[in-house]
Tab-separated table of C-alpha atoms and ligand atoms in Angstrom:
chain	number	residue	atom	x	y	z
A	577	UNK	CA	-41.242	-13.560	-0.513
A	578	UNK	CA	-39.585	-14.632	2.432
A	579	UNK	CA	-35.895	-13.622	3.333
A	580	UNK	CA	-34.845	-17.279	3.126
A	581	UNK	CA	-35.585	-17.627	-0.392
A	582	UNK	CA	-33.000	-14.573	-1.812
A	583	UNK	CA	-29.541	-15.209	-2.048
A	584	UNK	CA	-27.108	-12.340	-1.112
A	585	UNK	CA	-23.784	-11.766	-2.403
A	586	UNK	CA	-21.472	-9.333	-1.161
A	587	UNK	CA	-18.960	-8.064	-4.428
A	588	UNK	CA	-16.038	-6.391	-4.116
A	589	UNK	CA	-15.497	-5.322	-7.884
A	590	UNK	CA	-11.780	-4.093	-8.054
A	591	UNK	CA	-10.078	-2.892	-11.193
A	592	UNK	CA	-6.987	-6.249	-10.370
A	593	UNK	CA	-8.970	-8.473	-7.938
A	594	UNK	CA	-12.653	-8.905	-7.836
A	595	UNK	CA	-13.992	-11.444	-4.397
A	596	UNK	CA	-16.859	-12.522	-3.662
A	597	UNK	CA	-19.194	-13.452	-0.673
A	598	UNK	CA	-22.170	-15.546	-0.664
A	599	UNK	CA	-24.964	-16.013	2.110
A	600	UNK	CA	-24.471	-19.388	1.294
A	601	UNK	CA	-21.129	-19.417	3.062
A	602	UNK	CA	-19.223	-19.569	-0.057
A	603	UNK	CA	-16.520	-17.007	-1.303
A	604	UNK	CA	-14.137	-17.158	-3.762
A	605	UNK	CA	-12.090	-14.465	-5.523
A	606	UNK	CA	-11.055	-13.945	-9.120
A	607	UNK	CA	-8.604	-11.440	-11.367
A	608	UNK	CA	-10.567	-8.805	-12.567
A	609	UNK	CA	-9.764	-9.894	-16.298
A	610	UNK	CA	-11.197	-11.374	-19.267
A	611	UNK	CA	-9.330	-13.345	-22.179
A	612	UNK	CA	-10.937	-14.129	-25.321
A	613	UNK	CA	-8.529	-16.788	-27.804
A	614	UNK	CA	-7.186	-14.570	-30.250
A	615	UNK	CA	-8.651	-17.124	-33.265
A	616	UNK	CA	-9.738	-20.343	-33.741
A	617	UNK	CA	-6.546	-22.049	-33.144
A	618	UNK	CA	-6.086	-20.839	-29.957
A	619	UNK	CA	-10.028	-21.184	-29.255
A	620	UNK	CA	-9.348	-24.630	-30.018
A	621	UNK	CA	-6.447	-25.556	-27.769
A	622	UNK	CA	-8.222	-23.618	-24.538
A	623	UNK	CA	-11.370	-25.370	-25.853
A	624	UNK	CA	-13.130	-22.495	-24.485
A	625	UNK	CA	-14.781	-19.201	-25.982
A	626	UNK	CA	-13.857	-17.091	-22.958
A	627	UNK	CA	-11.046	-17.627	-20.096
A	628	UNK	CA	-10.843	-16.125	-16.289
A	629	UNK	CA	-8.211	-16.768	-13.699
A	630	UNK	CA	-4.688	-17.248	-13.327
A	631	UNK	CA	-5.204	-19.366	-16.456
A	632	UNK	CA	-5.209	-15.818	-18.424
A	633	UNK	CA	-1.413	-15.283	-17.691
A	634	UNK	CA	-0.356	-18.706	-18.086
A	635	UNK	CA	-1.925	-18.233	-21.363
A	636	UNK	CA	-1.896	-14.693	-22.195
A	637	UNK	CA	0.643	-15.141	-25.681
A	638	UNK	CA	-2.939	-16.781	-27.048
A	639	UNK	CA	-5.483	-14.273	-25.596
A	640	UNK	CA	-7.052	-10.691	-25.915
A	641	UNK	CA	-7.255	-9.837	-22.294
A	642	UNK	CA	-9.055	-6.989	-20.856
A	643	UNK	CA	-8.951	-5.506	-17.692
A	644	UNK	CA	-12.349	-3.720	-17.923
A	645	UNK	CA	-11.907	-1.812	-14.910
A	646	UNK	CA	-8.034	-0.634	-15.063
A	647	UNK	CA	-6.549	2.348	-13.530
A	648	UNK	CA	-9.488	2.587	-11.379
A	649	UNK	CA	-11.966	4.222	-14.153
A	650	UNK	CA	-14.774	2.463	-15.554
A	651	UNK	CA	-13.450	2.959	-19.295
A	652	UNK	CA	-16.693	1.965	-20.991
A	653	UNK	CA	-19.403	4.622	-20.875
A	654	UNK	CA	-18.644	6.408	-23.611
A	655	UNK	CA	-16.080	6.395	-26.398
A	656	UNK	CA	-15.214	9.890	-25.737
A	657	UNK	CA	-14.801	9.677	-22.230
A	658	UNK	CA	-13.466	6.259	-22.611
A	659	UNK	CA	-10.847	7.490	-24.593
A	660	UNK	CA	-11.036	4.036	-26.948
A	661	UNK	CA	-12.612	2.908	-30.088
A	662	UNK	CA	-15.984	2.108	-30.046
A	663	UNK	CA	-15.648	-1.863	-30.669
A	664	UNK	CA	-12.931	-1.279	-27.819
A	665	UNK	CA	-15.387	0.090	-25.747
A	666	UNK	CA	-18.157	-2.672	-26.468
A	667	UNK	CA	-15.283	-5.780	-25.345
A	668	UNK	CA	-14.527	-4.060	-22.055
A	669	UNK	CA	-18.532	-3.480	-21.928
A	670	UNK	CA	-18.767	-7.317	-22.719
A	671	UNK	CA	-15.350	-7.808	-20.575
A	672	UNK	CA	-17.127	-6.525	-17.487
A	673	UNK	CA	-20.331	-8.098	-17.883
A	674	UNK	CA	-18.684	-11.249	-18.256
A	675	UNK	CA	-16.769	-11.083	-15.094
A	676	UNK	CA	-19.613	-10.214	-12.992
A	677	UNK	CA	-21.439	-13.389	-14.206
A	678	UNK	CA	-18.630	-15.263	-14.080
A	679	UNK	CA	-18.346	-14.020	-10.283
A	680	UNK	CA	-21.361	-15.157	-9.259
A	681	UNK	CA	-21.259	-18.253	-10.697
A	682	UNK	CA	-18.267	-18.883	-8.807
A	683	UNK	CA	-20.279	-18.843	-5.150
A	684	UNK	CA	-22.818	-21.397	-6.679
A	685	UNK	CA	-26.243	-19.800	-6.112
A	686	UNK	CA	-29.409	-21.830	-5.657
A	687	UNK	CA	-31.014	-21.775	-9.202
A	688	UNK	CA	-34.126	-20.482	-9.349
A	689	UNK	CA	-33.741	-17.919	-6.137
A	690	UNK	CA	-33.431	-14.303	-6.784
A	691	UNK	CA	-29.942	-12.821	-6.191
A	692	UNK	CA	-29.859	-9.581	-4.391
A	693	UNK	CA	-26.374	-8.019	-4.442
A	694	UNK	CA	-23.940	-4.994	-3.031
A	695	UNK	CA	-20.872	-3.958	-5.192
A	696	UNK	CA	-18.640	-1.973	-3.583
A	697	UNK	CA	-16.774	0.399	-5.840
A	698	UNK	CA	-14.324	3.133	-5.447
A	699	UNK	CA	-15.698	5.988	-3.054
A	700	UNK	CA	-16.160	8.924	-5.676
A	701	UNK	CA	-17.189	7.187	-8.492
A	702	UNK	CA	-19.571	9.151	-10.961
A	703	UNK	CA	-23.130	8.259	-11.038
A	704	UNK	CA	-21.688	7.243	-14.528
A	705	UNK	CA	-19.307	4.668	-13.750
A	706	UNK	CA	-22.226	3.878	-11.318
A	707	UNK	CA	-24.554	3.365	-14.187
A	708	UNK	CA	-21.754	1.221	-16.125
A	709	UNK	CA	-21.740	-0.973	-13.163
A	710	UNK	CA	-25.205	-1.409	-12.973
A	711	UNK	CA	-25.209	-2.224	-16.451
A	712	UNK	CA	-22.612	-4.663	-15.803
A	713	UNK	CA	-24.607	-6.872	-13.127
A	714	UNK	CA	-28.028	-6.561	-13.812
A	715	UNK	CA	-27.657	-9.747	-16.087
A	716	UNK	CA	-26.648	-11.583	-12.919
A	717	UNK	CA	-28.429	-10.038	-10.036
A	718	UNK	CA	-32.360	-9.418	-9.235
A	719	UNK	CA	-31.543	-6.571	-7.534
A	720	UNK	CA	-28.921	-4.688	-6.876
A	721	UNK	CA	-27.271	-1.611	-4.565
A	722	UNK	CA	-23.648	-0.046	-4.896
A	723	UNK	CA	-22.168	1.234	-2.322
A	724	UNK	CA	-18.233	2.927	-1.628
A	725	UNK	CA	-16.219	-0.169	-0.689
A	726	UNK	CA	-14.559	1.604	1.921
A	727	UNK	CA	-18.127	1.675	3.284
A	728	UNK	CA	-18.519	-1.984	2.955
A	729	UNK	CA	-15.259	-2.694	4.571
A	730	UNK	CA	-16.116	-0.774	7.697
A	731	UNK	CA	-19.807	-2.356	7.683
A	732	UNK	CA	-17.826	-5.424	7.929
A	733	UNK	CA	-15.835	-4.401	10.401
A	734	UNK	CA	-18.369	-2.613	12.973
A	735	UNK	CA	-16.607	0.432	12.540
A	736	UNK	CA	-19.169	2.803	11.534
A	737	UNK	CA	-18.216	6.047	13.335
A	738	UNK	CA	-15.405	7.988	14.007
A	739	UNK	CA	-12.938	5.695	12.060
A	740	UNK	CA	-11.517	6.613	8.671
A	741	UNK	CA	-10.925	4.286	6.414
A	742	UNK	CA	-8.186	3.967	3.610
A	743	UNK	CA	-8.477	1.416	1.134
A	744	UNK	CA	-5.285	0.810	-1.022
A	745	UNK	CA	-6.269	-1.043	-4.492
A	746	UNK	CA	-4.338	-1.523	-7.647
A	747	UNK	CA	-5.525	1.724	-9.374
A	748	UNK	CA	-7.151	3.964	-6.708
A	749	UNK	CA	-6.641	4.763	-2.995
A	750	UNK	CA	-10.158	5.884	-1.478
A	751	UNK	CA	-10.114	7.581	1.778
A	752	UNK	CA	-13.494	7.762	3.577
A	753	UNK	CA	-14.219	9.014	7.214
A	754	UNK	CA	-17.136	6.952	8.302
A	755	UNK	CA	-19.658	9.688	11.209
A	756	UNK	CA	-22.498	6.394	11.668
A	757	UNK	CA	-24.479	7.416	8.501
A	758	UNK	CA	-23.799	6.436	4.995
A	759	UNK	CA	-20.945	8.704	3.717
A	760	UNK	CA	-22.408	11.021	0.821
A	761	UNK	CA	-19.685	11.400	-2.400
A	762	UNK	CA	-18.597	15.446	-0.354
A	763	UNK	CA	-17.358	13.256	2.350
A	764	UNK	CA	-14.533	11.197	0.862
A	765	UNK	CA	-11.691	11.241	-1.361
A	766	UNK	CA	-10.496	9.359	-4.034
A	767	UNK	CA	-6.630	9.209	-5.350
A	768	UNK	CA	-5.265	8.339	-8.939
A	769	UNK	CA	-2.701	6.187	-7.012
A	770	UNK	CA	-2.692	2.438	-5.817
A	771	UNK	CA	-0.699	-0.964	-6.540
A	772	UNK	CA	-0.291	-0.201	-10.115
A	773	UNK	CA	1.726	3.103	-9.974
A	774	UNK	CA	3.550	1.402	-7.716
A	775	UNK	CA	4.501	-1.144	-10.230
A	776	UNK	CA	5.248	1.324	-12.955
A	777	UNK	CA	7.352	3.027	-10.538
A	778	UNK	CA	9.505	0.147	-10.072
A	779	UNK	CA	9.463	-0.706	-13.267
A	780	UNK	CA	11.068	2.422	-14.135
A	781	UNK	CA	13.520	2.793	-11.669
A	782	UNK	CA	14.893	-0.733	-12.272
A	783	UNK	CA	14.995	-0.083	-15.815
A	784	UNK	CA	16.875	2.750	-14.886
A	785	UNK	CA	19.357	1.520	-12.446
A	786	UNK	CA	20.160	-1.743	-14.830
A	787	UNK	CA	19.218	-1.324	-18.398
A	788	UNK	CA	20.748	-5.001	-19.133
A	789	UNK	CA	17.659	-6.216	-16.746
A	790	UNK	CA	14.688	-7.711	-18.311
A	791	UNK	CA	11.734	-7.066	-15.644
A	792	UNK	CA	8.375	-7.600	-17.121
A	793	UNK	CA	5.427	-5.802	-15.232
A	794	UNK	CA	4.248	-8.739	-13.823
A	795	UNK	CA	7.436	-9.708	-12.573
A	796	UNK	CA	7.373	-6.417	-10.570
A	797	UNK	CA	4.349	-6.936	-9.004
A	798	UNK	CA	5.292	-10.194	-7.672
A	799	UNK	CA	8.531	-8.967	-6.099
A	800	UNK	CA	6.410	-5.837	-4.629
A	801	UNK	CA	4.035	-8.408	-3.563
A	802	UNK	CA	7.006	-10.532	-1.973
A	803	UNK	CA	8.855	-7.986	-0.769
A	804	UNK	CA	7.135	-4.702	-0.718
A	805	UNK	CA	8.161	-2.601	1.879
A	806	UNK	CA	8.207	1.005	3.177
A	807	UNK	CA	10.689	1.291	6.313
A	808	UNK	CA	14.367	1.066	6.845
A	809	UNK	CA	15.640	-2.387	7.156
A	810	UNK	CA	18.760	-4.216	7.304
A	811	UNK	CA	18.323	-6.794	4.766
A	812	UNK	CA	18.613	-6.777	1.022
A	813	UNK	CA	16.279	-7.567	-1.711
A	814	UNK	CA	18.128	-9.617	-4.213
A	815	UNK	CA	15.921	-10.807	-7.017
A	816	UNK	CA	17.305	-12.788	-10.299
A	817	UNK	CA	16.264	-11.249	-13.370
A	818	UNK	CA	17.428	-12.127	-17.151
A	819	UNK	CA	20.601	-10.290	-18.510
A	820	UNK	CA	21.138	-10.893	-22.144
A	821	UNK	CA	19.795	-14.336	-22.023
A	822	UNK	CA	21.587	-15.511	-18.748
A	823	UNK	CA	20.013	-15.463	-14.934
A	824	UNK	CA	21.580	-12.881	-13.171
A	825	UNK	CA	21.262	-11.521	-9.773
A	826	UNK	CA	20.204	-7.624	-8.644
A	827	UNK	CA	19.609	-5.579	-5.340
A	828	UNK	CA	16.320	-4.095	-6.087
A	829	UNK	CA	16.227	-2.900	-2.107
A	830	UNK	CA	16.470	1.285	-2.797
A	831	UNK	CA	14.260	1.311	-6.349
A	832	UNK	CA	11.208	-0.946	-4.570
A	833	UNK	CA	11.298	1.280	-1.387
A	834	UNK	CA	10.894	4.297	-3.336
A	835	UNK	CA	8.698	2.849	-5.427
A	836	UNK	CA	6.676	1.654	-2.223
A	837	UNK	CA	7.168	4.844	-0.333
A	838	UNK	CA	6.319	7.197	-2.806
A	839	UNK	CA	2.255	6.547	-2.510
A	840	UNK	CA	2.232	7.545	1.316
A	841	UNK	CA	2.653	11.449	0.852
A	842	UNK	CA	-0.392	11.897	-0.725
A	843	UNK	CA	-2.375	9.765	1.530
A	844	UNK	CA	-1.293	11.440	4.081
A	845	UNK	CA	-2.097	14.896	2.619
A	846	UNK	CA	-5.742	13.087	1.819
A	847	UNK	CA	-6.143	12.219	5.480
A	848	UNK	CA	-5.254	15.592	6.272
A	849	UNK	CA	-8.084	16.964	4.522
A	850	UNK	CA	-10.379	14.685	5.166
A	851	UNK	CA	-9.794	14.894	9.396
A	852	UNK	CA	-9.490	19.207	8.885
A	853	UNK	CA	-13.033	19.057	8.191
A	854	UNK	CA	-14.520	17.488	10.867
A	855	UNK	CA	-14.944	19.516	14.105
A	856	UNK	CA	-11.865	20.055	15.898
A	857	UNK	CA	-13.256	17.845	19.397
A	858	UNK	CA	-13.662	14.651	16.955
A	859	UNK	CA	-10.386	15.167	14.858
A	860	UNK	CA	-8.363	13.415	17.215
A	861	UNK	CA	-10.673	10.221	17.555
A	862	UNK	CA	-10.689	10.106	13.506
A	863	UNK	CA	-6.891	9.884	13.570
A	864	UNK	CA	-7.053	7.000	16.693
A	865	UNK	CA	-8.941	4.645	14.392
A	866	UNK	CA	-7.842	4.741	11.179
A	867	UNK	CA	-8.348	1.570	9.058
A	868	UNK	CA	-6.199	0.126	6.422
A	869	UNK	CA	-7.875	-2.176	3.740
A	870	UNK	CA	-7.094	-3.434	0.334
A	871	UNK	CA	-3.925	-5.347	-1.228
A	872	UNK	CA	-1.805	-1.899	-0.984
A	873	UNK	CA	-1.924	-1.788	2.588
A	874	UNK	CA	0.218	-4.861	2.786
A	875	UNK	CA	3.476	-3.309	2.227
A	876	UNK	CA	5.160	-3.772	5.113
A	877	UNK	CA	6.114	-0.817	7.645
A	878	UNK	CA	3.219	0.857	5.960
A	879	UNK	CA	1.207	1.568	9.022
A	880	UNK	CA	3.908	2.793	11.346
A	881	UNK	CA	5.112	4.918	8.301
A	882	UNK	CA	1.466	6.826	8.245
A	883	UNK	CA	1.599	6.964	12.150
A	884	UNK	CA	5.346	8.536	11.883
A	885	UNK	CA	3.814	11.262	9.719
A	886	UNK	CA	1.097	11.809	11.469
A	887	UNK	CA	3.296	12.707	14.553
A	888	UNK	CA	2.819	16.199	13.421
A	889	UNK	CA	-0.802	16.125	13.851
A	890	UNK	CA	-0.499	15.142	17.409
A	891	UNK	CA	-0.134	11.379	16.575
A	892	UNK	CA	-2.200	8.457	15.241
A	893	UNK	CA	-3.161	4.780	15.388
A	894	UNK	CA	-3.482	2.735	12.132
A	895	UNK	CA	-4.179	-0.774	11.791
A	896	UNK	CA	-4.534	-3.184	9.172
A	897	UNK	CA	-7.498	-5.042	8.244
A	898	UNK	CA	-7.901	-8.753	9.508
A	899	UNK	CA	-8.106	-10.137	5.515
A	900	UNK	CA	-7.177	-7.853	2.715
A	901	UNK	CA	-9.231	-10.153	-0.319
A	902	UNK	CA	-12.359	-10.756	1.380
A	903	UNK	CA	-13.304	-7.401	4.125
A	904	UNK	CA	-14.660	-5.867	1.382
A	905	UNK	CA	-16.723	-8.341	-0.182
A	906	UNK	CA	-17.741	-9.795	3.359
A	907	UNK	CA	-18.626	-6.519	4.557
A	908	UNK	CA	-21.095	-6.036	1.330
A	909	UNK	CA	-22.290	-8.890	2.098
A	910	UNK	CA	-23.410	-8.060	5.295
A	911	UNK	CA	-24.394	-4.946	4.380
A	912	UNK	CA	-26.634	-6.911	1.635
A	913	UNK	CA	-27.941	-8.730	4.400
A	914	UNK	CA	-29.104	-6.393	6.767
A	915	UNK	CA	-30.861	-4.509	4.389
A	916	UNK	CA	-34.809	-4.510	4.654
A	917	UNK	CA	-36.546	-5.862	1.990
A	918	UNK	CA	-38.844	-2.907	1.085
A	919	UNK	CA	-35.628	-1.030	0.955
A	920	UNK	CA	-34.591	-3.116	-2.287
A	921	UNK	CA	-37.789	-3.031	-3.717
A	922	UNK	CA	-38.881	0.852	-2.943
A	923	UNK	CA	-36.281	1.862	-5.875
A	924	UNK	CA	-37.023	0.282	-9.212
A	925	UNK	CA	-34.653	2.595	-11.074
A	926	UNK	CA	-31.361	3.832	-11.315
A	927	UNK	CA	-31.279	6.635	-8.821
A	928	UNK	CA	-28.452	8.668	-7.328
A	929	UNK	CA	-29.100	11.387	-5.387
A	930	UNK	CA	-25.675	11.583	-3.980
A	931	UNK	CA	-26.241	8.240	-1.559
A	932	UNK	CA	-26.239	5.098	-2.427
A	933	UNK	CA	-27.395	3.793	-5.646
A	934	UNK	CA	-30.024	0.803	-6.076
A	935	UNK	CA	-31.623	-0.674	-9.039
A	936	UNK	CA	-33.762	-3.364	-9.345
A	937	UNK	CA	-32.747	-5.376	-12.312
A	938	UNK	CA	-35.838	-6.114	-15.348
B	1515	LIG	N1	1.591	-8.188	-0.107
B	1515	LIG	C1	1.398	-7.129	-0.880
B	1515	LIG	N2	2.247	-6.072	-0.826
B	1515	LIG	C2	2.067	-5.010	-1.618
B	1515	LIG	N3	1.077	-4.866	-2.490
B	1515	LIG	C3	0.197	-5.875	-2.595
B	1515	LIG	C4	0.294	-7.051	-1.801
B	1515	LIG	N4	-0.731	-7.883	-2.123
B	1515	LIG	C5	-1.428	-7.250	-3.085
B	1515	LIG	N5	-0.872	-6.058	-3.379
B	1515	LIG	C6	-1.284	-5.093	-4.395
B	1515	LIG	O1	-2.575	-4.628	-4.112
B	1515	LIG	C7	-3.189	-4.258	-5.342
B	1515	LIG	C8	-4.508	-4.952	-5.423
B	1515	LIG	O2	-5.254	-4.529	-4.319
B	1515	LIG	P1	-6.809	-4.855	-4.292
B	1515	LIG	O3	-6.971	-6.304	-4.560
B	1515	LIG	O4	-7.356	-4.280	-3.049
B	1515	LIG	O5	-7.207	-4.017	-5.574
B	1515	LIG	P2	-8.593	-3.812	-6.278
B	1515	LIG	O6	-9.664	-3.808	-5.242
B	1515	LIG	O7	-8.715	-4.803	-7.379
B	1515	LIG	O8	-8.336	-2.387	-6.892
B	1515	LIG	P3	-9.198	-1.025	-6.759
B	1515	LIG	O9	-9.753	-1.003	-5.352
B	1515	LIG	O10	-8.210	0.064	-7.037
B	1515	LIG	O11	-10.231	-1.139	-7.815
B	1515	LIG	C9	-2.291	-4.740	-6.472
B	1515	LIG	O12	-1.556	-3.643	-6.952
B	1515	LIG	C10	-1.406	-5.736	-5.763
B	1515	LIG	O13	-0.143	-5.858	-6.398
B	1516	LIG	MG1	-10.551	-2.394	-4.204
């Protein structure tokens, strides 16, 4: 088999966003959520069995969505674990296996071509969740390796040594110092925290601050999206939000800071450990090139904030990535792409021995 017959797709499989990359040039990017009509009237006005996209919140009233991925934990392995029902369990299963599929189909692959994919997915995931992946994609791929996806973004980027990269999602923040060599699991960090506490942050506070407010969750994440923001600045953020029926309008400025602020403590003590292990003469270069990737590192003033606290340390440089939605799945796709071909084939089984993972599908 020659090179030019496989297609490669880079996957970025996030627990809110999931993009994809294509060696075919195409890309494309989807809400990591599925929505089934909730019964056959509702099946019959979406006049579809199974709905992705924004379409799932302009229609959510008539759906059963799940989010198989959400809070950063692949909830499906096990119902214990899971901490679900068993049918539960078996619709984010479905949920997840769905969405990869529906992924691919998205980037329009040749039909009749293998498909040889990399997924990122958060840096310390357990050779579980690693398996649930797997289980997830091998309907869709021919082969198929996972890899951290802070990994993949600095593939993308060139930025394989002495650069540490942070990648803020919607339910984790991975930190992962990248030495030239594939990072093993010892080498990186993962954090409970991301976009979504965030959100419930804000939501809270504003609840708080004005109880007459009606602020659904997805209203929050817009205005953190709109407005997010972790520095001082002069202007206001005035948002109108229903009061009792009637439009009404609120300064939201000190609850979305704080909300927005309160993730960059413990990525800065997660840097901290991270750069304390390396040998003192690289430490410094580590904290020169540090990387910011995913939605989360969008909020503005979020870059000088880290290189304010890092002052301490004897100073920093962080920058931003070029493309928040796509360096991850881009980056996976190169990484796809520059793999040798014996490498995919050499593994025909799930295997983890702390590295990356590969499995050749049937
Ligand atoms: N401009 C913005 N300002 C602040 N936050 C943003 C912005 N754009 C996106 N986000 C947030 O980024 C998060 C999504 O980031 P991303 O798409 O990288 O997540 P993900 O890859 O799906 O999640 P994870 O990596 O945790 O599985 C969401 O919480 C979203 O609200
Ligand atoms: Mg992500």
């Amino acid at each position: 088999m020659t090179d030019r017959e496989i297609t490669y797709i880079g996957m970025d499989l996030g627990t809110f966003k999931t993009s994809v990359s294509c060696s075919n040039g195409k890309r494309d990017v989807v809400l990591s959520a599925v929505g089934w009509p909730k019964d056959h009237i509702a099946r019959g006005m979406l006049g579809r069995d199974v709905i992705f996209g924004e379409e799932i919140f302009e229609q959510r009233l008539a759906l059963n969505v799940v989010r198989p991925f959400a809070k950063g934990v692949l909830k499906y392995l096990g119902k214990e674990a899971a901490g679900m029902p068993g049918a539960d369990l078996e619709r984010h299963k479905e949920a997840a296996r769905l969405l990869v599929a529906h992924a691919v189909s998205l980037v329009d692959a040749p039909a009749g071509c293998p498909v040889y994919g990399v997924i990122g997915v958060p840096s310390r995931a357990s050779v579980a969740n690693k398996q649930a992946v797997l289980e997830a994609a091998k309907d869709s791929f021919d082969a198929v390796i996972i890899a951290p996806e802070p990994f993949t973004v600095a593939f993308g980027m060139n930025c394989l040594t002495q650069t540490v990269v942070i990648d803020i999602g919607a339910g984790t923040t991975d930190i992962c110092p990248m030495c030239g060599s594939f990072p093993s699991d010892e080498d990186q960090v993962t954090l409970p925290i991301g976009g979504d506490v965030v959100d419930e942050r804000f939501l809270a506070l504003v609840r708080e601050l004005y109880p007459d407010a009606k602020l659904s969750e997805r209203r929050a994440r817009e205005i953190k999206e709109k407005y997010g923001f972790v520095h001082n600045m002069n202007e206001k953020v005035l948002v109108t939000l229903p009061s009792n029926g009637e439009p009404k309008q609120y300064d939201v400025t000190k609850p979305l800071k704080e909300a927005c602020s309160s993730i960059a403590g413990p990525i800065i003590e997660g840097l901290k450990q991270i750069v304390a292990r390396f040998d003192p003469d690289f430490q410094d270069s580590f904290l020169q090139n540090i990387l910011l990737s995913g939605g989360g590192s969008q909020m503005r003033g979020l870059d000088r904030l880290l290189e304010e606290s890092l002052k301490q340390y004897g100073g920093g440089n962080v920058r931003k990535v070029y493309d928040c939605v796509f360096a991850g799945a881009v980056g996976a796709l190169r990484l796809a792409m520059a793999m040798p071909e014996e490498h995919w084939s050499q593994i025909r089984t799930l295997e983890s021995a702390g590295k990356e993972t590969l499995c050749r599908a049937a």
